[in-house]
Short mmCIF file of C-alpha atoms (C1' of nucleotides) in Angstrom, two decimals:
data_model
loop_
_atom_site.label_atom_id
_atom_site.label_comp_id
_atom_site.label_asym_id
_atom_site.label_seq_id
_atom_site.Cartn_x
_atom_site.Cartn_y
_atom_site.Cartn_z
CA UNK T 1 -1.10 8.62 42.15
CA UNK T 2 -3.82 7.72 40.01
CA UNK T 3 -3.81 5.10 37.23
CA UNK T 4 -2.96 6.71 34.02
CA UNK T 5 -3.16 4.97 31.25
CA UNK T 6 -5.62 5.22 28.17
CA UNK T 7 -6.33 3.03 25.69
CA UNK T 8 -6.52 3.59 22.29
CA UNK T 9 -10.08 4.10 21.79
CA UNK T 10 -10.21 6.31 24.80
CA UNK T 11 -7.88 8.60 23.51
CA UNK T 12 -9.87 8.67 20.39
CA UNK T 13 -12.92 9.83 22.05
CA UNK T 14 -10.90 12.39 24.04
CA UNK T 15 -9.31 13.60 20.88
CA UNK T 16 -12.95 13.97 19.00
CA UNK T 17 -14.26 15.92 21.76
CA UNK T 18 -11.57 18.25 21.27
CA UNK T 19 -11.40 18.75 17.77
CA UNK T 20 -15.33 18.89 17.88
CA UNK T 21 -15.59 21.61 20.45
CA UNK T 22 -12.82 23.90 18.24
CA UNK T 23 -15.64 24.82 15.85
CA UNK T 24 -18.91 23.57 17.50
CA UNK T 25 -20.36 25.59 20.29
CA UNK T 26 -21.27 22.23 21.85
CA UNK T 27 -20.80 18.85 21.68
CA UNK T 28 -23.41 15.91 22.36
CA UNK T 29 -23.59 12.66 22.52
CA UNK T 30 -24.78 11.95 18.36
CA UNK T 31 -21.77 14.56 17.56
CA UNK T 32 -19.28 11.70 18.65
CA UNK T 33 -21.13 9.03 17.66
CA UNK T 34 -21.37 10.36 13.88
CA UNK T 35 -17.38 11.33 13.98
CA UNK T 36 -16.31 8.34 15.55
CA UNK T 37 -18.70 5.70 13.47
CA UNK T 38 -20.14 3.80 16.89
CA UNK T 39 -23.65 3.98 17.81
CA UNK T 40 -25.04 6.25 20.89
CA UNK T 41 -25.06 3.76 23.59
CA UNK T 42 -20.85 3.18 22.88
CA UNK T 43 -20.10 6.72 23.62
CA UNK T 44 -22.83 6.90 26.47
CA UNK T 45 -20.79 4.62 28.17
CA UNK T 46 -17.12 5.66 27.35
CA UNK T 47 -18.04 9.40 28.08
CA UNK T 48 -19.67 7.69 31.58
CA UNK T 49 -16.15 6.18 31.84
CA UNK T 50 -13.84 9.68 31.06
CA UNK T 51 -16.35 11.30 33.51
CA UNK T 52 -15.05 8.72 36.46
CA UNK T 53 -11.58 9.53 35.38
CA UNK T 54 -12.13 13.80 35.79
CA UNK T 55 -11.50 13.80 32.03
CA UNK T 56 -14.68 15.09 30.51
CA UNK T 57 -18.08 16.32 32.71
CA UNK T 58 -21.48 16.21 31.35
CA UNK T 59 -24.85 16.97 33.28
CA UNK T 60 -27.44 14.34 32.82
CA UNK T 61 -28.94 14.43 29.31
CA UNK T 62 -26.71 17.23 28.47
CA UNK T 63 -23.49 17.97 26.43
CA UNK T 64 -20.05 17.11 26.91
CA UNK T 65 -16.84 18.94 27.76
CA UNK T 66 -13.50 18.72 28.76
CA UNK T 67 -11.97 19.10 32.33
CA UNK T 68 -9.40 20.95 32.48
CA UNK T 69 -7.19 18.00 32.99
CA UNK T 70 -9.19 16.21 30.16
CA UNK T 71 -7.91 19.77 27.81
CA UNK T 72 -4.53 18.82 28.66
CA UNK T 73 -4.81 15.44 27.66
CA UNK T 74 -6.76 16.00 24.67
CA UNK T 75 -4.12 18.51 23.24
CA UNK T 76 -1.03 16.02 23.56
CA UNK T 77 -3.02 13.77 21.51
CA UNK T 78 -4.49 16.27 19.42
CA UNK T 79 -0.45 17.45 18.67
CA UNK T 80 0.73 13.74 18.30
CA UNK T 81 -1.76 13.30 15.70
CA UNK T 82 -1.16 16.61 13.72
CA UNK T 83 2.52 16.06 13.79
CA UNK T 84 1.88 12.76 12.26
CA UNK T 85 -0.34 13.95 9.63
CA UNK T 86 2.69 16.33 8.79
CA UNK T 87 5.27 14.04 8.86
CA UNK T 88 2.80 12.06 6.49
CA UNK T 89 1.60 14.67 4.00
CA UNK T 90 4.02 17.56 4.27
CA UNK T 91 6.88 15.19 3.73
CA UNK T 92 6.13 11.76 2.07
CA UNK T 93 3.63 13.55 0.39
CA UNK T 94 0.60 10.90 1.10
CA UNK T 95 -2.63 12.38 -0.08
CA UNK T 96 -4.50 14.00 2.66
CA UNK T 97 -6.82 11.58 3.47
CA UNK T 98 -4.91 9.19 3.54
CA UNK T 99 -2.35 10.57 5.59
CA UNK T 100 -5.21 11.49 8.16
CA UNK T 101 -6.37 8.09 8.21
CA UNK T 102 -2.77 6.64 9.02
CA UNK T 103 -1.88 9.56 11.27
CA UNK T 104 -5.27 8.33 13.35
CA UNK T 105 -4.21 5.11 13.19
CA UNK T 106 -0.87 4.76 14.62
CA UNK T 107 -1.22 7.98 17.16
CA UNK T 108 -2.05 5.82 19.56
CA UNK T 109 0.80 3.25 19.40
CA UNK T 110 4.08 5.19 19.13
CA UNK T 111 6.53 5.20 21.92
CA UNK T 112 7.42 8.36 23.50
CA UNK T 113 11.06 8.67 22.03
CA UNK T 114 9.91 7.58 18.75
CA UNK T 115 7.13 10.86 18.67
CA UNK T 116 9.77 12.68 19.69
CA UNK T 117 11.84 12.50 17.14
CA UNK T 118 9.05 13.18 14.56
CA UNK T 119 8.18 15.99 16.16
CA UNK T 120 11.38 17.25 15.81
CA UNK T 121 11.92 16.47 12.47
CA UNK T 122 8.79 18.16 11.69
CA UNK T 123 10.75 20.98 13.35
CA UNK T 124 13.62 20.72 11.25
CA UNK T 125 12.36 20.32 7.93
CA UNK T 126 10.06 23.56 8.47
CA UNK T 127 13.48 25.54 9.25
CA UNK T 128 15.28 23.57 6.41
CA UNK T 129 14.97 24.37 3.14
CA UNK T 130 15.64 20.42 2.27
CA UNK T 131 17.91 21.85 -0.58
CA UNK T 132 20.90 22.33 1.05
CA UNK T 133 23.78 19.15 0.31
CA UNK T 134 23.86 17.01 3.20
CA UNK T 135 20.38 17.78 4.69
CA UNK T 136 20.38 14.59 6.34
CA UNK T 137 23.43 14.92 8.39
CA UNK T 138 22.18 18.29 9.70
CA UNK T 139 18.60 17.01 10.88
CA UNK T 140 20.94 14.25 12.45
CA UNK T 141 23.31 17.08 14.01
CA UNK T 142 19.89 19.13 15.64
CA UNK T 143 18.96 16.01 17.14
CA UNK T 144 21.61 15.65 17.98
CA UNK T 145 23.29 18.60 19.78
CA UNK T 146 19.54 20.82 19.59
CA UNK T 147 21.02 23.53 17.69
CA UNK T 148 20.64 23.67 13.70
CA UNK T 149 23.83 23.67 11.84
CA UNK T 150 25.37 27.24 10.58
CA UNK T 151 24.57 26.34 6.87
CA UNK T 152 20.77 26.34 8.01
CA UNK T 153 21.05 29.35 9.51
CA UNK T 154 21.62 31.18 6.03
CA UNK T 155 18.14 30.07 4.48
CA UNK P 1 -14.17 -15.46 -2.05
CA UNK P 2 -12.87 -16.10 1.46
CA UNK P 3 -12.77 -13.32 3.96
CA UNK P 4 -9.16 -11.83 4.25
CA UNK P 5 -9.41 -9.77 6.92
CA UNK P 6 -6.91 -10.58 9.61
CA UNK P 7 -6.80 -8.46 13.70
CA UNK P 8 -3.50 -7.20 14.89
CA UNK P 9 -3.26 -9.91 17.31
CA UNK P 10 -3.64 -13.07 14.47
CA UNK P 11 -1.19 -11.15 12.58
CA UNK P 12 1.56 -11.23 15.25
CA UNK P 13 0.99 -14.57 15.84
CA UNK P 14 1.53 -14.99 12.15
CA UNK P 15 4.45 -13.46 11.86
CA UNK P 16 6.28 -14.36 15.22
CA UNK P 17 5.84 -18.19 13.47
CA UNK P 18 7.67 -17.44 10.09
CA UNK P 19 10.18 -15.19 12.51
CA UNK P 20 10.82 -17.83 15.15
CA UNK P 21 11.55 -20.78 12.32
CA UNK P 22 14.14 -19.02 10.16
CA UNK P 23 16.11 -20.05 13.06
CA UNK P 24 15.03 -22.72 14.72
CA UNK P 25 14.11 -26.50 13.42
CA UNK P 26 10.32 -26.40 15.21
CA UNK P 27 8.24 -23.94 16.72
CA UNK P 28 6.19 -24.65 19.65
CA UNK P 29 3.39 -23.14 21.53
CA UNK P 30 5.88 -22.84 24.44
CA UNK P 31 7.87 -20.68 21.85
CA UNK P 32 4.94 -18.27 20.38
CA UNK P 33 4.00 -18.31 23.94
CA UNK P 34 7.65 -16.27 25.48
CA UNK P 35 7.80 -14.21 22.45
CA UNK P 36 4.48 -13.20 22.78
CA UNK P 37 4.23 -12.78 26.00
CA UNK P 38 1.30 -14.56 26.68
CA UNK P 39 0.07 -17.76 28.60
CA UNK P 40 -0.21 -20.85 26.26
CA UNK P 41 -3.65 -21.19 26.48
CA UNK P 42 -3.70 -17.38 24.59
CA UNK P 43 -1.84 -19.12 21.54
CA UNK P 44 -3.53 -22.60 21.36
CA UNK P 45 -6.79 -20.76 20.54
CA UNK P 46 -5.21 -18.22 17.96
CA UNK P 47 -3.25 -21.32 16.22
CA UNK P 48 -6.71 -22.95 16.57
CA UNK P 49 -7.96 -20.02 14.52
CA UNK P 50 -5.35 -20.08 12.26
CA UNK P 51 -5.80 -23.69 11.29
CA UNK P 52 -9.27 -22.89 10.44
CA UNK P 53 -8.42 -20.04 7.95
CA UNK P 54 -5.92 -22.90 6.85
CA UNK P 55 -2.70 -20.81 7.58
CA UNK P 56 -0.63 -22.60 9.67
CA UNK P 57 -0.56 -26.30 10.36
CA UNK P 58 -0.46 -28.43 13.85
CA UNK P 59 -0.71 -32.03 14.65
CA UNK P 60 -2.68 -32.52 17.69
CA UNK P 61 0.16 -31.85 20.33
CA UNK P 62 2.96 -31.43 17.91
CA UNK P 63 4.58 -28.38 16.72
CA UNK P 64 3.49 -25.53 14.45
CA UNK P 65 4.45 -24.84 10.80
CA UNK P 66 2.88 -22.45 8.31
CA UNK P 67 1.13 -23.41 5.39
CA UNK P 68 2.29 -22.36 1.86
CA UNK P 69 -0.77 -19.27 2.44
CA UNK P 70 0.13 -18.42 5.79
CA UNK P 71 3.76 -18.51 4.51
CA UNK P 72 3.22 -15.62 1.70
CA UNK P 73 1.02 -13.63 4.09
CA UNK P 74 3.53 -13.83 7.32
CA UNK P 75 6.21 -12.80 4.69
CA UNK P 76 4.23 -9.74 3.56
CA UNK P 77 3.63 -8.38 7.36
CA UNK P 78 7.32 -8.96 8.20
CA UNK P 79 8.43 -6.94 5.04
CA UNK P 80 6.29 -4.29 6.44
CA UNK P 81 7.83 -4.97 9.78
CA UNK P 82 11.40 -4.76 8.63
CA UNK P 83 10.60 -1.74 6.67
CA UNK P 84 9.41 0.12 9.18
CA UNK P 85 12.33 -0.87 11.21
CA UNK P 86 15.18 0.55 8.64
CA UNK P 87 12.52 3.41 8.51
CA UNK P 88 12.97 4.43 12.34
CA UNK P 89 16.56 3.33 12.71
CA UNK P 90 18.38 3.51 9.04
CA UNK P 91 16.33 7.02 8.57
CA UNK P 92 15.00 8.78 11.81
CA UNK P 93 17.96 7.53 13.81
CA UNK P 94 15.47 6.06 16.40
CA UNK P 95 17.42 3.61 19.04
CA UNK P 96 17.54 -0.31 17.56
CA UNK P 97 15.33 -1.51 20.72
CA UNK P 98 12.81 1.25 20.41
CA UNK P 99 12.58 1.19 16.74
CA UNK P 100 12.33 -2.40 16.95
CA UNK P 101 8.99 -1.85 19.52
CA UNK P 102 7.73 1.17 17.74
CA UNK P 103 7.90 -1.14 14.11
CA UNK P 104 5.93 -4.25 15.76
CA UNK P 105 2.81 -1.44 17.31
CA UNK P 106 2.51 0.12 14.07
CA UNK P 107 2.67 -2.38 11.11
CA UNK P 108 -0.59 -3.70 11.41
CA UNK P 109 -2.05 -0.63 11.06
CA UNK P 110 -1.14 2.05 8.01
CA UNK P 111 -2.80 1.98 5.25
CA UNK P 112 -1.38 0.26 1.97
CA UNK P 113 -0.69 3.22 0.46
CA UNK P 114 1.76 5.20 3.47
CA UNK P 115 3.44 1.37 3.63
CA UNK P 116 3.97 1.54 -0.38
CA UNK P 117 5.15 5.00 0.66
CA UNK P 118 8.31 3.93 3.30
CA UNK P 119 8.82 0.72 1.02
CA UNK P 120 10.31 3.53 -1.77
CA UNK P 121 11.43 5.87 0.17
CA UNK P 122 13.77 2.79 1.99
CA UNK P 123 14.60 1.95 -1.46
CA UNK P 124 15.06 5.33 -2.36
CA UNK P 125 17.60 5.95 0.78
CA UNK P 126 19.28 2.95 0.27
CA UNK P 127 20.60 4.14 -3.08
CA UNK P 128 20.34 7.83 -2.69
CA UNK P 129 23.27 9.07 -0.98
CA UNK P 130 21.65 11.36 0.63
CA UNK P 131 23.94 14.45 0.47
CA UNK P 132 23.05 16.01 -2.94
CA UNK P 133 21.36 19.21 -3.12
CA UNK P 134 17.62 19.18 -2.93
CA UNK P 135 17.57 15.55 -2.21
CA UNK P 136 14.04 15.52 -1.03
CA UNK P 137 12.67 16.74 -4.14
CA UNK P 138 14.93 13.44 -5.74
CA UNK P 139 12.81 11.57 -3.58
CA UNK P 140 9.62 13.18 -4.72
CA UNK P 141 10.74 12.51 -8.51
CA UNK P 142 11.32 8.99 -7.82
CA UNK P 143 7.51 8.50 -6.29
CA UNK P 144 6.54 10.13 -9.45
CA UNK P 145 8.12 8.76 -12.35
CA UNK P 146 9.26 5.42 -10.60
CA UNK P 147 12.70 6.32 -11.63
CA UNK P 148 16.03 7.90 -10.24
CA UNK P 149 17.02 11.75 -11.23
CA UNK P 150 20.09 11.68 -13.19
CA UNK P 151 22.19 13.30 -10.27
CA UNK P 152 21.37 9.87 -8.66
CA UNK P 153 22.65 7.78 -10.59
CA UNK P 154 26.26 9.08 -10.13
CA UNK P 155 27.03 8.15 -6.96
"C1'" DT M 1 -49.81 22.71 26.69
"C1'" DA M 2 -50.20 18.36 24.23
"C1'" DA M 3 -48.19 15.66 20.74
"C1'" DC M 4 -44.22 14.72 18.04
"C1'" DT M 5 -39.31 14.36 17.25
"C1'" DT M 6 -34.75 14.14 18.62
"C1'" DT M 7 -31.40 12.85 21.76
"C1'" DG M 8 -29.55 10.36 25.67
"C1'" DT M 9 -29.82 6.34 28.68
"C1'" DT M 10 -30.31 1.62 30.30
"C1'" DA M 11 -30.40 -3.29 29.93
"C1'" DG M 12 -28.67 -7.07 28.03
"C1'" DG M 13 -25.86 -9.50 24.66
"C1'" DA M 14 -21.84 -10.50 21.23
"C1'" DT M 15 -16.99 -10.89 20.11
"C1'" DA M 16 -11.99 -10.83 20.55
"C1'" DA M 17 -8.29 -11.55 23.31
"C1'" DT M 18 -6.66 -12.56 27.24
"C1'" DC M 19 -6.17 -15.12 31.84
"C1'" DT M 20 -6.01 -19.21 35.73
"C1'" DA M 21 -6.68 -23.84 37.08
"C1'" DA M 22 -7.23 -28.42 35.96
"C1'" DT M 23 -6.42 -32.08 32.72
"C1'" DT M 24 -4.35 -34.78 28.94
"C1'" DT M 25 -0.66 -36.16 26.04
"C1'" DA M 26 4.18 -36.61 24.84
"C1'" DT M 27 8.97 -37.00 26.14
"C1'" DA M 28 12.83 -38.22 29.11
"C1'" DA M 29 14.90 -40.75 32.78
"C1'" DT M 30 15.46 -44.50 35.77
"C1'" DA Q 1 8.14 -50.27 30.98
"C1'" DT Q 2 6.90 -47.20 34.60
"C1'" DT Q 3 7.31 -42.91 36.42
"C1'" DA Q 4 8.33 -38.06 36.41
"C1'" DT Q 5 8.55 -33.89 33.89
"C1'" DA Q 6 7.34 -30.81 30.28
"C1'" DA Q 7 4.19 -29.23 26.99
"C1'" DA Q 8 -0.41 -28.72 25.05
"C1'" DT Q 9 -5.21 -28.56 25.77
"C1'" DT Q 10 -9.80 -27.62 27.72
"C1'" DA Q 11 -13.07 -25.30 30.60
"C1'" DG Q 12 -14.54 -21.34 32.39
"C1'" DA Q 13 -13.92 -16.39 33.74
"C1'" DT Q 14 -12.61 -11.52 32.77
"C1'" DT Q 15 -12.13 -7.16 30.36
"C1'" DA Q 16 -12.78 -3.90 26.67
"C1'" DT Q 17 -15.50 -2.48 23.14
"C1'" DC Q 18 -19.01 -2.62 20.57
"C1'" DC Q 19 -24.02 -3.64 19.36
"C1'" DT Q 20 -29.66 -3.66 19.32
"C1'" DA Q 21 -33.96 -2.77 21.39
"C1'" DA Q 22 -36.64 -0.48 24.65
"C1'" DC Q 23 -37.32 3.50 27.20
"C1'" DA Q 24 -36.85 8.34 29.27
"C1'" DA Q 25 -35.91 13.12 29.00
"C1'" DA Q 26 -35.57 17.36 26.43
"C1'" DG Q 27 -36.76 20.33 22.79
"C1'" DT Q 28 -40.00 21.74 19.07
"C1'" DT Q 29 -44.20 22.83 17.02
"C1'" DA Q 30 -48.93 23.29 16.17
#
DNA sequence: TAACTTTGTTAGGATAATCTAATTTATAAT
DNA sequence: ATTATAAATTAGATTATCCTAACAAAGTTA
């Protein structure tokens, strides 16, 4: 069983290669430097790092990808942070930049249960139509039980 | 103009003082230490650094106390902390321990503007009874105009 | 293909936050 | 008051993350 924990930077470099390689045919070395404001020589050596770990291979001098363990990885992150941004935006209604900053902030930190229950409140309030009286007793009542509550149903 | 910045760690520190001596007559590295979990060699140098930046105050050997400054800053981060709290539990429903855990990782890092954010929408849920019709949109109106819808103010 | 430019790598160092082990000071007990 | 215990401190090391400067490989162009 292999040691599996990632620190927060880490995670952000996994994450960038991701998000990078969704609309860039490849991704190098100055790619993740530029997104992730660090010089070349930090991400030489975290990329040398993810490579030890199976997460990301790389031929010498050459550009980056994920494993396919590294994909998996990536994408929980990748989802943690976009349900954040949601949560952030679509509900409090933070500006968008702002609510991308924060939701790269704190991806890193939340416990399990608590990004959970985001998650599924993002869930909810995409079903919900937030209009209907009592709105907050029925996201408690999906949490609670997993089903949505009959007035719901109706929207 | 003195730098302001302060790191996640100085700022637990910070607050784990004011914390620790609304209910008890001195704090002690021993103290900071257990709460902390860390040796006591971890805290004499951060309450070294926070002498410096004139925050909290120490006799050589003797206990710890904040200064006026380090007072009005350790309040501000534990406002944020006990916001986020009511946030998780009052709100999300999150678990007392967890939300508790998930409030400490996260307060040192959202932006001023998401904090702002939870501080209304706390204030908002506190008054808002939550069960009238389109109640999110209330919440949205209050951001906005800094004051309660009409339906609001009937309950 | 030789020279130039861009990109990646290595070496070596800085800083923040932590630790262990050894030492010093303060407090309590006889 | 002397000794024993508890607490605080110092010295020195470790780890993670970042940096600059120098260099090597790859790619581009004339």
């Amino acid at each position: 069983m292999k040691k599996n924990y990632l620190t927060k930077s880490t995670e952000d470099y996994l994450e960038t290669i991701l998000v990078l390689s969704l609309d860039k045919r490849v991704v190098r070395i100055k790619d993740l430097a530029k997104h992730l404001n660090v010089k070349k020589p930090s991400v030489v050596s975290a990329v040398k790092y993810l490579k030890r770990k199976n997460l990301v291979k790389q031929e010498h001098y050459g550009h980056i990808e994920l494993t396919e363990e590294g994909e998996v990885v990536a994408r929980k992150i990748y989802k943690r942070h976009k349900a954040l941004y949601k949560f952030l935006h679509n509900f409090l209604g933070i500006d968008p930049s702002i609510a991308e900053k924060d939701a790269c902030r704190i991806e890193h930190f939340l416990t399990p249960e608590t990004m959970e229950r985001i998650l599924k409140f993002i869930e909810f309030i995409e079903i919900c139509p937030k209009k209907s009286p009592n709105w907050l007793n029925n996201f408690y009542y999906f949490v609670k039980t997993g089903k949505l509550p009959e007035i719901c149903k109706k929207c």
